[in-house]
């Protein structure tokens, strides 16, 4: 299951964009987030390593050296051999990807910290049930369309006070009053998220 989750995250391409856009791997001493991410994949991802080897591209031989020097930035001046990654280090990229790509479910999600990266805690915040209300902000936990995940803006997320106002306006509409079959939420900012949830449930049932 863990390997499948890792493979899905790697193959979808989203983690590549996220690693570069968020500069998640700033601790590596190479010229850009994109270069650092490519080097990590070349060293730790078996599928990517095989692709590079097939394309006759260089794969770093020693991670402790390759990650600390700018050989890749200079085009890697010497030919290096492909060796399998052994020991605990072979799981590094899986740990890195799963930590940043999937939400945590434990109660200490807001207090945990990764010492190796000195990352601010709460990057992958607690996964909530659909449509529950955050007690402090009033924001509604909404199902997202993964195909449009980059378009989501938390500042425009449905809020319970806004929904109450939207429903009040709907009820005040005489046409809506007379037709009780019309669902109130369809006239609020919650509507597209309910549609996302319905699509998810329909797909889950059909599977």
mmCIF file of N, CA and C in Angstrom, residues 103-106 124-129:
data_model
loop_
_atom_site.group_PDB
_atom_site.id
_atom_site.type_symbol
_atom_site.label_atom_id
_atom_site.label_comp_id
_atom_site.label_asym_id
_atom_site.label_seq_id
_atom_site.Cartn_x
_atom_site.Cartn_y
_atom_site.Cartn_z
ATOM 1 N N UNK A 103 -1.837 13.715 3.778
ATOM 2 C CA UNK A 103 -2.144 14.263 5.104
ATOM 3 C C UNK A 103 -1.866 13.246 6.197
ATOM 4 N N UNK A 104 -1.566 13.740 7.372
ATOM 5 C CA UNK A 104 -1.391 12.869 8.534
ATOM 6 C C UNK A 104 -2.717 12.748 9.270
ATOM 7 N N UNK A 105 -2.879 11.637 9.984
ATOM 8 C CA UNK A 105 -4.128 11.396 10.696
ATOM 9 C C UNK A 105 -3.942 11.361 12.206
ATOM 10 N N UNK A 106 -2.726 11.570 12.708
ATOM 11 C CA UNK A 106 -2.509 11.457 14.151
ATOM 12 C C UNK A 106 -2.816 12.770 14.855
ATOM 13 N N UNK A 124 1.436 19.063 6.338
ATOM 14 C CA UNK A 124 0.346 18.216 5.848
ATOM 15 C C UNK A 124 -0.658 18.074 6.983
ATOM 16 N N UNK A 125 -1.575 19.007 7.046
ATOM 17 C CA UNK A 125 -2.431 19.148 8.212
ATOM 18 C C UNK A 125 -3.460 18.028 8.306
ATOM 19 N N UNK A 126 -4.074 17.933 9.461
ATOM 20 C CA UNK A 126 -5.022 16.871 9.773
ATOM 21 C C UNK A 126 -6.141 16.768 8.739
ATOM 22 N N UNK A 127 -6.344 15.573 8.235
ATOM 23 C CA UNK A 127 -7.419 15.316 7.285
ATOM 24 C C UNK A 127 -8.752 15.344 8.018
ATOM 25 N N UNK A 128 -9.713 16.101 7.509
ATOM 26 C CA UNK A 128 -11.004 16.249 8.183
ATOM 27 C C UNK A 128 -12.114 15.609 7.363
ATOM 28 N N UNK A 129 -13.194 15.277 8.052
ATOM 29 C CA UNK A 129 -14.358 14.735 7.362
ATOM 30 C C UNK A 129 -14.973 15.818 6.484
#
